[in-house]
Short mmCIF file of C-alpha atoms in Angstrom, two decimals:
data_model
loop_
_atom_site.label_atom_id
_atom_site.label_comp_id
_atom_site.label_asym_id
_atom_site.label_seq_id
_atom_site.Cartn_x
_atom_site.Cartn_y
_atom_site.Cartn_z
CA MET A 30 32.95 191.34 179.16
CA LYS A 31 29.83 193.58 179.19
CA ARG A 32 27.64 193.10 182.25
CA CYS A 33 23.90 192.59 181.80
CA THR A 34 21.96 195.10 183.95
CA THR A 35 18.49 194.63 182.42
CA LEU A 36 17.38 191.68 184.57
CA PRO A 37 18.19 193.24 188.00
CA VAL A 38 16.43 196.46 186.96
CA LEU A 39 13.31 194.55 185.88
CA LEU A 40 13.26 192.58 189.11
CA LEU A 41 13.57 195.80 191.11
CA LEU A 42 10.69 197.39 189.15
CA LEU A 43 8.48 194.33 189.67
CA LEU A 44 9.27 194.35 193.39
CA LEU A 45 8.40 198.05 193.68
CA LEU A 46 5.18 197.59 191.72
CA SER A 47 4.08 194.61 193.81
CA CYS A 48 4.79 196.52 197.02
CA GLY A 49 2.83 199.52 195.80
CA GLU A 50 -0.10 197.32 194.81
CA LYS A 51 -0.06 195.62 198.18
CA ASN A 52 -0.01 198.96 200.03
CA MET A 53 -3.10 200.04 198.08
CA ASN A 54 -5.02 197.33 199.95
CA LEU A 55 -3.87 198.28 203.42
CA TYR A 56 -6.36 199.58 205.98
CA THR A 57 -5.08 201.21 209.16
CA ILE A 58 -7.03 202.27 212.22
CA ASP A 59 -5.37 204.49 214.83
CA GLY A 60 -6.95 205.03 218.22
CA LYS A 61 -6.42 205.99 221.81
CA THR A 62 -7.65 204.22 224.93
CA GLY A 63 -6.53 206.89 227.39
CA GLU A 64 -4.44 204.50 229.43
CA ALA A 65 -1.15 202.72 228.76
CA GLY A 66 -0.97 198.93 228.58
CA GLU A 67 -4.65 198.30 227.78
CA LYS A 68 -5.73 195.47 225.48
CA VAL A 69 -7.72 196.21 222.31
CA PHE A 70 -9.11 193.44 220.09
CA LEU A 71 -9.95 193.48 216.37
CA PHE A 72 -12.13 190.84 214.73
CA GLY A 73 -14.13 190.32 211.54
CA LEU A 74 -17.93 190.37 211.29
CA ASP A 75 -18.09 187.83 208.46
CA SER A 76 -15.96 185.31 206.55
CA ARG A 77 -13.90 188.00 204.80
CA TYR A 78 -11.82 188.43 207.96
CA GLU A 79 -11.94 185.48 210.32
CA ARG A 80 -9.00 186.36 212.56
CA LEU A 81 -8.95 187.75 216.08
CA ASP A 82 -6.08 190.21 216.54
CA SER A 83 -5.05 192.09 219.65
CA THR A 84 -2.68 194.87 220.56
CA THR A 85 -1.67 196.79 223.67
CA SER A 86 -1.81 200.57 223.92
CA ASP A 87 1.58 202.28 224.27
CA SER A 88 2.76 204.67 226.97
CA GLU A 89 0.56 207.42 225.50
CA GLY A 90 -2.48 205.11 225.45
CA GLU A 91 -2.36 204.90 221.64
CA PHE A 92 -2.71 201.82 219.44
CA THR A 93 -2.72 200.89 215.73
CA PHE A 94 -4.07 198.02 213.67
CA THR A 95 -3.13 197.50 210.02
CA ILE A 96 -4.69 194.78 207.90
CA ASN A 97 -4.74 193.83 204.23
CA ALA A 98 -8.24 194.44 202.84
CA ASP A 99 -8.85 193.39 199.24
CA THR A 100 -12.38 194.75 199.41
CA VAL A 101 -14.49 196.69 201.92
CA THR A 102 -14.42 194.50 205.02
CA PRO A 103 -16.70 194.85 208.07
CA LEU A 104 -14.72 194.66 211.32
CA ALA A 105 -15.24 195.40 214.99
CA LEU A 106 -13.03 196.79 217.73
CA LEU A 107 -13.50 195.58 221.28
CA MET A 108 -12.36 198.41 223.51
CA PRO A 109 -11.00 197.92 227.07
CA GLU A 110 -14.24 199.19 228.68
CA GLY A 111 -16.24 196.59 226.72
CA ASN A 112 -17.64 198.85 223.99
CA ILE A 113 -17.79 197.42 220.46
CA VAL A 114 -17.06 199.77 217.57
CA THR A 115 -18.03 198.79 214.01
CA LEU A 116 -15.45 199.51 211.32
CA TYR A 117 -15.64 199.38 207.53
CA ALA A 118 -12.11 198.69 206.32
CA GLU A 119 -11.86 200.39 202.94
CA PRO A 120 -8.68 199.47 201.00
CA GLY A 121 -6.03 202.20 201.02
CA THR A 122 -7.61 204.06 203.94
CA THR A 123 -6.13 205.27 207.22
CA ALA A 124 -8.85 205.87 209.78
CA LYS A 125 -8.87 207.48 213.19
CA LEU A 126 -10.93 206.45 216.21
CA ASN A 127 -12.44 209.37 218.14
CA LYS A 128 -14.41 209.62 221.37
CA ASP A 129 -18.04 210.48 220.53
CA THR A 130 -20.80 210.48 223.14
CA THR A 131 -23.51 210.94 220.48
CA LEU A 132 -23.07 207.26 219.53
CA ASN A 133 -23.99 204.36 221.81
CA SER A 134 -20.60 202.77 221.14
CA GLY A 135 -18.93 205.89 222.56
CA TYR A 136 -16.74 206.26 219.48
CA SER A 137 -16.90 207.53 215.89
CA VAL A 138 -14.44 206.73 213.11
CA GLU A 139 -12.96 209.29 210.74
CA GLY A 140 -11.83 207.84 207.42
CA GLY A 141 -13.70 206.24 204.53
CA ALA A 142 -16.98 207.10 202.78
CA ILE A 143 -18.82 203.95 203.94
CA GLN A 144 -17.67 204.49 207.52
CA ALA A 145 -18.96 208.08 207.41
CA LEU A 146 -22.37 206.88 206.18
CA HIS A 147 -22.47 204.19 208.87
CA ASP A 148 -21.66 206.60 211.70
CA SER A 149 -24.17 209.12 210.35
CA ILE A 150 -27.12 206.67 210.27
CA SER A 151 -26.06 205.17 213.63
CA ARG A 152 -26.13 208.64 215.20
CA LEU A 153 -29.69 209.13 213.97
CA LEU A 154 -30.84 205.71 215.21
CA ASP A 155 -29.14 206.06 218.60
CA GLY A 156 -30.90 209.37 219.08
CA CYS A 157 -34.44 208.06 218.43
CA ALA A 158 -37.00 208.59 221.16
CA SER A 159 -39.17 205.63 220.08
CA ASN A 160 -38.87 202.34 218.26
CA SER A 161 -41.41 203.39 215.62
CA GLN A 162 -39.24 206.41 214.82
CA ARG A 163 -36.21 204.14 214.57
CA MET A 164 -38.05 201.76 212.20
CA ALA A 165 -39.05 204.70 209.98
CA ILE A 166 -35.40 205.76 209.67
CA ILE A 167 -34.33 202.18 208.87
CA ASP A 168 -37.05 201.96 206.19
CA GLU A 169 -35.86 205.23 204.67
CA PHE A 170 -32.25 204.02 204.67
CA ILE A 171 -33.18 200.69 203.03
CA ALA A 172 -35.16 202.51 200.33
CA LYS A 173 -32.18 204.76 199.56
CA TYR A 174 -29.39 202.18 199.97
CA PRO A 175 -30.99 198.74 199.30
CA VAL A 176 -27.67 196.98 198.64
CA SER A 177 -25.50 198.70 201.24
CA GLU A 178 -23.86 196.32 203.71
CA ILE A 179 -24.52 198.89 206.41
CA ASN A 180 -28.02 197.35 206.45
CA VAL A 181 -26.48 194.21 207.95
CA GLU A 182 -25.09 196.13 210.91
CA ILE A 183 -28.10 198.34 211.63
CA MET A 184 -30.57 195.46 211.36
CA ARG A 185 -28.35 193.24 213.48
CA ARG A 186 -27.99 195.88 216.19
CA TYR A 187 -31.43 197.50 216.23
CA MET A 188 -33.73 194.63 215.20
CA VAL A 189 -32.20 191.14 215.52
CA ASP A 190 -29.92 191.37 218.57
CA THR A 191 -32.60 192.85 220.84
CA PRO A 192 -34.37 191.39 223.91
CA SER A 193 -37.65 190.84 222.01
CA PRO A 194 -37.00 190.80 218.27
CA ASP A 195 -40.08 191.24 216.07
CA ASN A 196 -39.57 188.45 213.52
CA GLY A 197 -42.34 189.74 211.27
CA HIS A 198 -40.78 193.18 211.03
CA ILE A 199 -37.32 191.67 210.47
CA ARG A 200 -38.54 189.50 207.58
CA ASN A 201 -40.45 192.47 206.15
CA ARG A 202 -37.28 194.62 206.08
CA ILE A 203 -35.17 191.83 204.61
CA SER A 204 -37.66 191.49 201.74
CA LYS A 205 -37.08 195.15 200.85
CA LEU A 206 -33.30 194.77 200.49
CA GLY A 207 -31.60 194.38 197.12
CA GLY A 208 -31.46 190.81 195.85
CA ILE A 209 -27.69 190.49 196.26
CA LEU A 210 -27.84 191.63 199.88
CA GLN A 211 -30.72 189.26 200.68
CA ASP A 212 -28.28 186.42 199.97
CA HIS A 213 -25.82 187.72 202.57
CA GLU A 214 -24.95 184.98 205.06
CA PHE A 215 -26.34 187.00 207.99
CA PHE A 216 -29.76 187.49 206.38
CA ALA A 217 -29.87 183.91 205.07
CA THR A 218 -29.25 182.61 208.60
CA THR A 219 -31.74 185.08 210.10
CA LYS A 220 -34.52 184.05 207.69
CA LYS A 221 -33.78 180.39 208.36
CA ASN A 222 -34.10 180.95 212.12
CA ILE A 223 -37.35 182.90 211.68
CA ASP A 224 -38.85 180.18 209.49
CA LYS A 225 -37.86 177.57 212.06
CA LYS A 226 -39.70 179.50 214.80
CA ASN A 227 -42.77 180.05 212.64
CA SER A 228 -42.90 176.73 210.81
CA ASN A 229 -46.08 175.79 212.67
CA THR A 230 -47.99 178.60 210.93
CA LEU A 231 -46.97 177.75 207.38
CA HIS A 232 -48.97 175.42 205.12
CA ARG A 233 -51.55 174.59 207.74
CA LEU A 234 -55.27 175.27 207.57
CA PHE A 235 -56.28 178.71 208.76
CA PRO A 236 -58.40 178.52 211.95
CA SER A 237 -62.15 178.77 211.40
CA PHE A 238 -63.97 182.01 212.24
CA THR A 239 -67.29 183.79 211.86
CA TYR A 240 -67.57 187.57 211.67
CA THR A 241 -70.11 190.18 210.57
CA THR A 242 -68.96 192.70 207.98
CA ALA A 243 -69.50 196.45 208.15
CA GLU A 244 -72.45 195.91 205.77
CA GLY A 245 -74.02 193.42 208.19
CA GLU A 246 -73.23 190.26 206.20
CA GLU A 247 -71.91 187.16 207.97
CA VAL A 248 -68.63 185.73 206.67
CA ASN A 249 -66.72 182.61 207.66
CA LEU A 250 -63.60 180.80 206.50
CA GLU A 251 -65.43 178.82 203.80
CA GLU A 252 -66.37 182.08 202.04
CA TYR A 253 -62.76 182.40 200.93
CA LYS A 254 -62.27 178.99 199.41
CA ASN A 255 -60.86 178.94 195.85
CA LYS A 256 -59.38 182.41 196.30
CA TYR A 257 -56.02 183.78 197.31
CA THR A 258 -57.02 185.72 200.41
CA LEU A 259 -55.07 188.50 202.09
CA ILE A 260 -56.11 188.76 205.75
CA THR A 261 -54.89 191.86 207.57
CA PHE A 262 -55.15 192.60 211.28
CA TRP A 263 -55.21 196.32 212.10
CA ALA A 264 -56.76 198.79 214.56
CA PRO A 265 -58.66 202.07 214.09
CA TRP A 266 -56.76 203.58 217.04
CA ASP A 267 -53.37 202.75 215.49
CA GLU A 268 -52.51 205.47 212.97
CA ALA A 269 -49.66 203.50 211.38
CA SER A 270 -51.79 200.43 210.62
CA ARG A 271 -54.74 202.63 209.59
CA ALA A 272 -52.50 204.33 207.02
CA GLU A 273 -51.38 200.93 205.68
CA MET A 274 -54.99 199.94 205.04
CA LYS A 275 -55.28 202.67 202.42
CA LYS A 276 -52.74 200.75 200.32
CA LEU A 277 -55.18 197.87 199.81
CA LYS A 278 -56.94 199.65 196.93
CA ALA A 279 -53.65 199.66 195.00
CA VAL A 280 -53.34 195.93 195.75
CA ALA A 281 -56.83 195.25 194.37
CA ASP A 282 -56.24 197.45 191.31
CA THR A 283 -53.13 195.42 190.44
CA ILE A 284 -54.94 192.05 190.47
CA GLU A 285 -56.68 191.17 187.19
CA SER A 286 -57.87 187.72 188.28
CA LYS A 287 -61.14 187.31 190.17
CA SER A 288 -59.67 184.51 192.31
CA TYR A 289 -58.71 186.70 195.21
CA ALA A 290 -60.25 188.29 198.30
CA ILE A 291 -59.26 190.78 200.98
CA LEU A 292 -60.41 190.44 204.59
CA ASN A 293 -59.52 193.09 207.16
CA ILE A 294 -59.95 192.26 210.84
CA ALA A 295 -59.96 195.34 213.09
CA LEU A 296 -58.91 194.79 216.70
CA ASP A 297 -60.88 197.17 218.90
CA HIS A 298 -62.91 196.79 222.09
CA ASN A 299 -64.77 199.91 221.02
CA LYS A 300 -66.90 198.82 218.05
CA ALA A 301 -68.30 202.34 217.63
CA ARG A 302 -64.78 203.61 216.95
CA TRP A 303 -64.38 201.00 214.21
CA GLU A 304 -67.75 201.95 212.70
CA GLU A 305 -66.66 205.60 212.67
CA ALA A 306 -63.41 204.64 210.92
CA MET A 307 -65.40 202.69 208.34
CA ALA A 308 -67.58 205.75 207.71
CA ASN A 309 -64.56 208.03 207.26
CA ASP A 310 -62.13 205.72 205.42
CA THR A 311 -62.57 203.68 202.28
CA ILE A 312 -60.83 200.36 202.96
CA GLU A 313 -60.78 197.77 200.19
CA GLY A 314 -62.19 194.31 200.95
CA ASP A 315 -64.42 192.74 203.59
CA ASN A 316 -64.15 194.64 206.85
CA VAL A 317 -64.96 193.10 210.23
CA CYS A 318 -64.25 193.94 213.86
CA ASP A 319 -63.00 191.60 216.58
CA THR A 320 -64.00 193.24 219.86
CA LYS A 321 -61.79 190.86 221.84
CA ALA A 322 -58.89 192.81 220.34
CA TRP A 323 -55.55 191.50 221.70
CA ASN A 324 -57.42 188.68 223.43
CA SER A 325 -58.75 187.44 220.10
CA GLU A 326 -58.25 183.73 219.45
CA LEU A 327 -56.67 184.49 216.06
CA VAL A 328 -54.27 187.03 217.61
CA ASN A 329 -53.16 184.48 220.20
CA ASN A 330 -52.99 181.73 217.59
CA PHE A 331 -50.43 183.68 215.54
CA ASN A 332 -48.76 185.45 218.46
CA ILE A 333 -49.38 188.83 216.84
CA LYS A 334 -47.44 191.57 218.66
CA SER A 335 -47.65 194.53 216.28
CA LEU A 336 -49.94 195.97 213.62
CA PRO A 337 -50.65 195.74 210.78
CA TYR A 338 -50.10 191.99 210.43
CA SER A 339 -51.06 190.30 207.15
CA ILE A 340 -51.42 186.62 206.30
CA LEU A 341 -51.89 185.21 202.80
CA LEU A 342 -54.05 182.11 202.29
CA SER A 343 -54.05 179.75 199.33
CA PRO A 344 -57.33 178.83 197.56
CA TYR A 345 -57.32 175.75 199.80
CA LEU A 346 -57.39 177.96 202.92
CA ARG A 347 -53.84 177.12 203.92
CA ILE A 348 -51.31 179.70 205.09
CA ILE A 349 -48.62 180.40 202.51
CA MET A 350 -47.19 183.64 203.93
CA PHE A 351 -47.16 185.34 207.32
CA ASP A 352 -46.61 189.05 208.01
CA ALA A 353 -46.93 189.73 204.29
CA ASP A 354 -45.70 193.05 202.90
CA ILE A 355 -48.82 194.88 201.67
CA ASP A 356 -46.79 196.99 199.23
CA ARG A 357 -45.79 193.88 197.27
CA MET A 358 -48.96 191.84 197.52
CA GLY A 359 -50.77 193.07 194.40
CA THR A 360 -48.29 191.77 191.84
CA TYR A 361 -47.59 188.63 193.87
CA ILE A 362 -51.23 187.64 194.36
CA ASP A 363 -52.03 188.36 190.71
CA SER A 364 -49.25 186.04 189.51
CA LEU A 365 -50.53 183.26 191.77
CA ALA A 366 -54.20 183.83 190.92
CA VAL A 367 -53.62 183.88 187.16
CA LYS A 368 -51.81 180.55 187.42
CA PHE A 369 -54.63 179.16 189.58
CA ASP A 370 -57.25 180.32 187.03
CA LYS A 371 -55.38 178.53 184.27
CA GLU A 372 -55.14 175.32 186.30
CA GLN A 373 -58.87 175.49 187.08
CA LYS A 374 -59.78 175.91 183.41
CA GLU A 375 -57.60 172.94 182.45
CA LYS A 376 -59.20 170.92 185.23
CA GLU A 377 -62.71 171.79 184.01
CA LYS A 378 -61.71 170.87 180.47
CA ARG A 379 -60.43 167.47 181.61
CA ASN A 380 -63.64 166.88 183.59
CA ARG A 381 -65.81 167.70 180.55
CA LYS A 382 -63.86 165.25 178.42
CA LYS A 383 -64.14 162.63 181.11
CA ASN A 384 -67.91 163.11 181.46
CA LYS A 385 -68.34 163.06 177.68
CA SER A 386 -66.46 159.77 177.39
CA LYS A 387 -68.66 158.27 180.13
CA ARG A 388 -71.82 159.12 178.19
CA TRP A 389 -70.46 157.33 175.15
#
């Protein structure tokens, strides 16, 4: 009787194909601790890999981890000396851990395009002499890679997990990320925590004030009723905030409605310096100076730590946004103001009808 060989061959082919497909998803990281018998731990940075694995270096001080990664998966190695090394497990990649003193972690990783980009930007950030320089590099990276998950790691490490995180700056950077990345669980949790800390500033009446503008006119809070008002704190001596103030003309040019106002509060003990800045710069809106500077009641009220700091008020003088991003305010305010104008016209129309019916 003739034996049937087709079925075994098919099964063998399917087995080989499935094995090959599985191997395409493998990610391997090889490293060296320098000592034999040392523990190394591997864990995930989000829900894509929720395990904690460990291994012990061999007699040569070498170790290997291999995991199945269906998609790029952010991981971390905990080295024996306590250093944490961020990994991006790209499917089908074998990576090598190298000693690297130019990175704060003490290690770089060779293998994978995303890993190379991560180590490159980390090297730049670790080498910054000042925080303002570091923020400029982060801004440049976000602008170039708005949906890259590397943003999660660099913002976590250099902005969120710091002794004194600047919540305003964190929220500002999150708003510049691509929409998909803004929904990332890390950023969603971060925004929730920020809102919880700042909930006392939202939706409440802005504190009253009285200032004198650069033209010598007195203004107070009531002047800004029935307008969406962008209030920005800045300082003539602070070049970064002074540069931001030049963007306000673009904001005003974007707004077609008349139901808006811009108020700029300069913080400077030296009023003459502010007056000189006003003479040299053209800054859109009402410009006033608070000579109490960092001791200003408004500064203390909102716990302002850095400049510029913008707050958006509703037509009812209530706070609807804190540390607003000036770059995005024109379009946003215009959309709100146009809607407000329409509601006001409908309200006036209803009142006219009501008054007309009363006369009859």
